[in-house]
Amino acid sequence: MILESVSQPNVVSKTSAAEILFSASFAIWLVSALLWQSMYAQYIPIFIHYAVRIICIAILLLAELVHSKDVRQSVFGLVVLSLLSYLLLRVSYNSLVDVVFFIFCSRWMRFDDVLKLALVVITATSICIVVSSQIGLIKDYVVYNDIDGIKHYLGFRYSLYPGVLAFMIIAMVFYIRRTVRFVDLLWAILLLMAVFLLCKGTLSLILGICFVAVYFVVSRSSNDSIDSFLWNAL
């Protein structure tokens, strides 16, 4: 009992340190990725963008080593990931390489915790980008054509990106809450409609409404059905 009481704080502090490192790396990486997809990218030198990604991966690997009870197993897994990443880099240097590392190193994190962190970071960063475009800090491209009419980019480099982010936010909120109230259904549809009217993202609107409608029906059954449905959707 004495040995257990002495060793337990070490385990807790070790796990907490690893979770803090992972959360910091993931949050910084998400902010960097979103800014790079916004008009802020024109103010960010490309070498700084790559440097931030490399630093995030380095912090992530440190978290893996801190948490790991079997260093050899973690090192072997990281070597395999490095080889896979090299193959991906040969094709194209994109964020898919980073995602592979995050998926591997998040296996000991609670999915809900990772999702809550992603929800906060994505929502806050997206709001900052949209507000920045409306107050003039970055450009809000506005284009017009006879089919879509006026289309806003809301500070992003692609007009469809706000719709994708809106869908992601709705899916994460619904998964975290598990149950949907009528007010949740209302704000989700209003958000999708608002983004559609501004950005004309038809696909995001259709997918979002289908997701909300199906989830609302599924949520009336059981939690097991909800988890299965949302896992497939996410």
Short mmCIF file of C-alpha atoms in Angstrom, two decimals:
data_model
loop_
_atom_site.label_atom_id
_atom_site.label_comp_id
_atom_site.label_asym_id
_atom_site.label_seq_id
_atom_site.Cartn_x
_atom_site.Cartn_y
_atom_site.Cartn_z
CA MET A 1 0.00 0.00 0.00
CA ILE A 2 2.84 2.36 0.78
CA LEU A 3 4.46 1.66 -2.59
CA GLU A 4 1.18 2.23 -4.38
CA SER A 5 0.56 5.54 -2.63
CA VAL A 6 4.06 6.71 -3.53
CA SER A 7 3.96 5.65 -7.19
CA GLN A 8 0.45 6.85 -7.98
CA PRO A 9 1.25 10.61 -8.04
CA ASN A 10 4.06 9.91 -10.50
CA VAL A 11 1.67 8.13 -12.84
CA VAL A 12 -0.88 10.93 -12.59
CA SER A 13 1.69 13.67 -13.18
CA LYS A 14 3.22 11.73 -16.07
CA THR A 15 -0.17 11.31 -17.75
CA SER A 16 -1.12 14.93 -17.11
CA ALA A 17 2.15 16.17 -18.60
CA ALA A 18 1.62 14.07 -21.72
CA GLU A 19 -1.97 15.29 -22.09
CA ILE A 20 -0.88 18.92 -21.69
CA LEU A 21 1.81 18.49 -24.34
CA PHE A 22 -0.60 16.80 -26.74
CA SER A 23 -3.30 19.44 -26.17
CA ALA A 24 -0.84 22.29 -26.69
CA SER A 25 0.51 20.74 -29.89
CA PHE A 26 -2.96 20.01 -31.26
CA ALA A 27 -4.34 23.47 -30.43
CA ILE A 28 -1.39 25.31 -31.99
CA TRP A 29 -1.54 23.10 -35.06
CA LEU A 30 -5.28 23.71 -35.52
CA VAL A 31 -4.89 27.48 -35.21
CA SER A 32 -2.01 27.45 -37.68
CA ALA A 33 -3.93 25.28 -40.15
CA LEU A 34 -7.01 27.51 -40.04
CA LEU A 35 -5.00 30.72 -40.39
CA TRP A 36 -3.21 29.20 -43.37
CA GLN A 37 -6.60 28.64 -45.04
CA SER A 38 -7.59 32.25 -44.40
CA MET A 39 -6.49 35.57 -45.86
CA TYR A 40 -4.05 35.83 -42.97
CA ALA A 41 -1.88 33.43 -44.99
CA GLN A 42 -0.61 36.35 -47.09
CA TYR A 43 1.00 37.80 -43.96
CA ILE A 44 2.57 34.50 -42.84
CA PRO A 45 5.86 33.54 -44.54
CA ILE A 46 5.74 29.95 -45.70
CA PHE A 47 8.83 28.99 -43.71
CA ILE A 48 7.10 30.12 -40.49
CA HIS A 49 4.07 28.00 -41.37
CA TYR A 50 6.27 24.93 -41.90
CA ALA A 51 8.31 25.73 -38.78
CA VAL A 52 5.14 25.81 -36.64
CA ARG A 53 4.08 22.45 -38.05
CA ILE A 54 7.47 20.92 -37.31
CA ILE A 55 7.45 22.32 -33.76
CA CYS A 56 3.95 20.91 -33.19
CA ILE A 57 5.04 17.47 -34.37
CA ALA A 58 8.12 17.67 -32.13
CA ILE A 59 5.94 18.50 -29.10
CA LEU A 60 3.61 15.67 -30.10
CA LEU A 61 6.46 13.16 -30.22
CA LEU A 62 7.65 14.38 -26.84
CA ALA A 63 4.17 13.76 -25.45
CA GLU A 64 4.27 10.24 -26.86
CA LEU A 65 7.62 9.49 -25.21
CA VAL A 66 6.50 11.01 -21.90
CA HIS A 67 3.33 8.94 -21.84
CA SER A 68 4.79 5.70 -23.16
CA LYS A 69 5.47 2.86 -20.73
CA ASP A 70 7.32 0.94 -23.43
CA VAL A 71 9.75 3.32 -25.11
CA ARG A 72 10.88 0.70 -27.63
CA GLN A 73 7.34 0.11 -28.82
CA SER A 74 6.72 3.85 -29.24
CA VAL A 75 10.01 4.33 -31.06
CA PHE A 76 9.15 1.48 -33.42
CA GLY A 77 5.73 3.00 -34.11
CA LEU A 78 7.24 6.41 -34.72
CA VAL A 79 9.81 4.94 -37.12
CA VAL A 80 7.01 3.30 -39.11
CA LEU A 81 5.10 6.60 -39.12
CA SER A 82 8.20 8.43 -40.28
CA LEU A 83 8.58 6.05 -43.23
CA LEU A 84 4.91 6.48 -44.08
CA SER A 85 5.26 10.25 -43.81
CA TYR A 86 8.27 10.16 -46.13
CA LEU A 87 6.16 8.37 -48.73
CA LEU A 88 3.41 10.96 -48.33
CA LEU A 89 5.93 13.77 -48.64
CA ARG A 90 7.13 12.27 -51.90
CA VAL A 91 3.63 12.74 -53.24
CA SER A 92 2.81 16.13 -51.74
CA TYR A 93 3.82 18.10 -48.67
CA ASN A 94 0.43 18.60 -47.10
CA SER A 95 -1.20 18.38 -43.69
CA LEU A 96 -2.08 14.71 -44.19
CA VAL A 97 1.37 13.89 -42.82
CA ASP A 98 0.60 15.80 -39.63
CA VAL A 99 -2.79 14.12 -39.28
CA VAL A 100 -1.17 10.68 -39.37
CA PHE A 101 1.02 11.59 -36.40
CA PHE A 102 -1.87 13.09 -34.45
CA ILE A 103 -4.03 10.01 -34.99
CA PHE A 104 -1.24 7.72 -33.79
CA CYS A 105 -0.34 9.80 -30.73
CA SER A 106 -3.97 10.45 -29.71
CA ARG A 107 -4.74 6.76 -29.16
CA TRP A 108 -4.25 7.18 -25.39
CA MET A 109 -6.37 10.34 -25.22
CA ARG A 110 -10.11 10.31 -24.56
CA PHE A 111 -11.89 11.03 -27.84
CA ASP A 112 -14.35 13.39 -26.15
CA ASP A 113 -11.49 15.46 -24.71
CA VAL A 114 -9.81 15.78 -28.09
CA LEU A 115 -13.13 16.69 -29.69
CA LYS A 116 -13.92 19.35 -27.07
CA LEU A 117 -10.51 20.92 -27.60
CA ALA A 118 -10.98 20.88 -31.37
CA LEU A 119 -14.45 22.42 -31.01
CA VAL A 120 -13.21 25.32 -28.88
CA VAL A 121 -10.19 26.05 -31.07
CA ILE A 122 -12.00 25.75 -34.41
CA THR A 123 -14.96 27.84 -33.24
CA ALA A 124 -12.85 30.60 -31.68
CA THR A 125 -10.41 30.79 -34.58
CA SER A 126 -13.18 30.77 -37.18
CA ILE A 127 -15.01 33.59 -35.39
CA CYS A 128 -11.79 35.62 -35.24
CA ILE A 129 -11.21 35.13 -38.98
CA VAL A 130 -14.78 36.10 -39.91
CA VAL A 131 -14.77 39.15 -37.62
CA SER A 132 -11.36 40.19 -38.97
CA SER A 133 -12.76 40.11 -42.50
CA GLN A 134 -15.70 42.29 -41.51
CA ILE A 135 -13.69 44.97 -39.70
CA GLY A 136 -11.06 45.23 -42.42
CA LEU A 137 -8.07 43.44 -40.90
CA ILE A 138 -8.13 40.96 -43.77
CA LYS A 139 -9.96 41.00 -47.08
CA ASP A 140 -13.44 39.53 -47.49
CA TYR A 141 -13.54 38.65 -51.17
CA VAL A 142 -16.96 39.22 -52.68
CA VAL A 143 -17.73 37.84 -56.13
CA TYR A 144 -20.87 37.91 -58.24
CA ASN A 145 -22.21 35.66 -60.96
CA ASP A 146 -25.62 35.14 -62.55
CA ILE A 147 -26.09 31.68 -60.99
CA ASP A 148 -25.08 32.18 -57.34
CA GLY A 149 -25.45 35.93 -57.05
CA ILE A 150 -23.23 37.54 -54.40
CA LYS A 151 -20.78 35.17 -52.74
CA HIS A 152 -18.68 36.06 -49.68
CA TYR A 153 -15.43 34.37 -48.69
CA LEU A 154 -15.67 35.67 -45.07
CA GLY A 155 -11.90 35.98 -44.76
CA PHE A 156 -11.09 32.48 -46.06
CA ARG A 157 -9.19 31.59 -49.21
CA TYR A 158 -12.05 29.40 -50.46
CA SER A 159 -15.72 30.30 -50.35
CA LEU A 160 -16.75 26.74 -49.46
CA TYR A 161 -14.55 26.59 -46.36
CA PRO A 162 -16.99 28.38 -43.97
CA GLY A 163 -19.67 25.83 -44.84
CA VAL A 164 -17.32 22.95 -44.10
CA LEU A 165 -16.38 24.48 -40.76
CA ALA A 166 -20.04 25.08 -39.87
CA PHE A 167 -20.82 21.42 -40.59
CA MET A 168 -17.84 20.29 -38.50
CA ILE A 169 -18.87 22.46 -35.55
CA ILE A 170 -22.44 21.16 -35.62
CA ALA A 171 -21.27 17.53 -35.82
CA MET A 172 -18.86 17.98 -32.90
CA VAL A 173 -21.44 19.72 -30.71
CA PHE A 174 -24.02 17.01 -31.38
CA TYR A 175 -21.55 14.23 -30.65
CA ILE A 176 -20.43 15.79 -27.37
CA ARG A 177 -23.99 16.42 -26.18
CA ARG A 178 -25.38 13.08 -27.44
CA THR A 179 -28.95 14.35 -27.06
CA VAL A 180 -30.50 17.08 -29.20
CA ARG A 181 -33.01 19.61 -27.96
CA PHE A 182 -35.29 21.54 -30.29
CA VAL A 183 -33.22 24.68 -29.71
CA ASP A 184 -30.12 22.78 -30.90
CA LEU A 185 -31.95 21.78 -34.04
CA LEU A 186 -32.96 25.39 -34.59
CA TRP A 187 -29.53 27.01 -34.19
CA ALA A 188 -27.88 24.35 -36.32
CA ILE A 189 -30.26 24.93 -39.24
CA LEU A 190 -29.98 28.72 -38.85
CA LEU A 191 -26.18 28.50 -38.91
CA LEU A 192 -26.21 26.35 -42.03
CA MET A 193 -28.68 28.69 -43.76
CA ALA A 194 -26.72 31.82 -42.83
CA VAL A 195 -23.47 30.38 -44.16
CA PHE A 196 -25.24 29.20 -47.32
CA LEU A 197 -26.78 32.62 -48.01
CA LEU A 198 -23.39 34.28 -47.62
CA CYS A 199 -21.08 31.71 -49.23
CA LYS A 200 -23.44 29.72 -51.48
CA GLY A 201 -22.08 26.35 -50.37
CA THR A 202 -24.89 24.09 -51.57
CA LEU A 203 -23.22 20.78 -50.75
CA SER A 204 -22.45 21.82 -47.16
CA LEU A 205 -26.05 22.96 -46.70
CA ILE A 206 -27.51 19.69 -48.00
CA LEU A 207 -25.14 17.49 -46.02
CA GLY A 208 -25.63 19.59 -42.89
CA ILE A 209 -29.43 19.50 -43.02
CA CYS A 210 -29.41 15.76 -43.75
CA PHE A 211 -27.06 15.19 -40.82
CA VAL A 212 -29.17 17.28 -38.44
CA ALA A 213 -32.41 15.66 -39.54
CA VAL A 214 -31.11 12.08 -39.33
CA TYR A 215 -29.44 12.74 -36.01
CA PHE A 216 -32.62 14.21 -34.58
CA VAL A 217 -34.48 11.02 -35.52
CA VAL A 218 -31.72 8.74 -34.26
CA SER A 219 -31.46 10.64 -30.97
CA ARG A 220 -35.02 9.58 -30.22
CA SER A 221 -33.93 5.96 -29.99
CA SER A 222 -30.91 4.99 -27.88
CA ASN A 223 -27.45 6.27 -27.03
CA ASP A 224 -25.87 3.24 -28.73
CA SER A 225 -27.54 4.19 -32.00
CA ILE A 226 -26.37 7.78 -31.57
CA ASP A 227 -22.75 6.76 -30.99
CA SER A 228 -22.79 4.43 -33.99
CA PHE A 229 -24.30 7.07 -36.24
CA LEU A 230 -21.93 9.84 -35.18
CA TRP A 231 -18.84 7.65 -35.40
CA ASN A 232 -19.75 6.88 -39.01
CA ALA A 233 -20.44 10.55 -39.75
CA LEU A 234 -17.22 11.81 -38.17
#
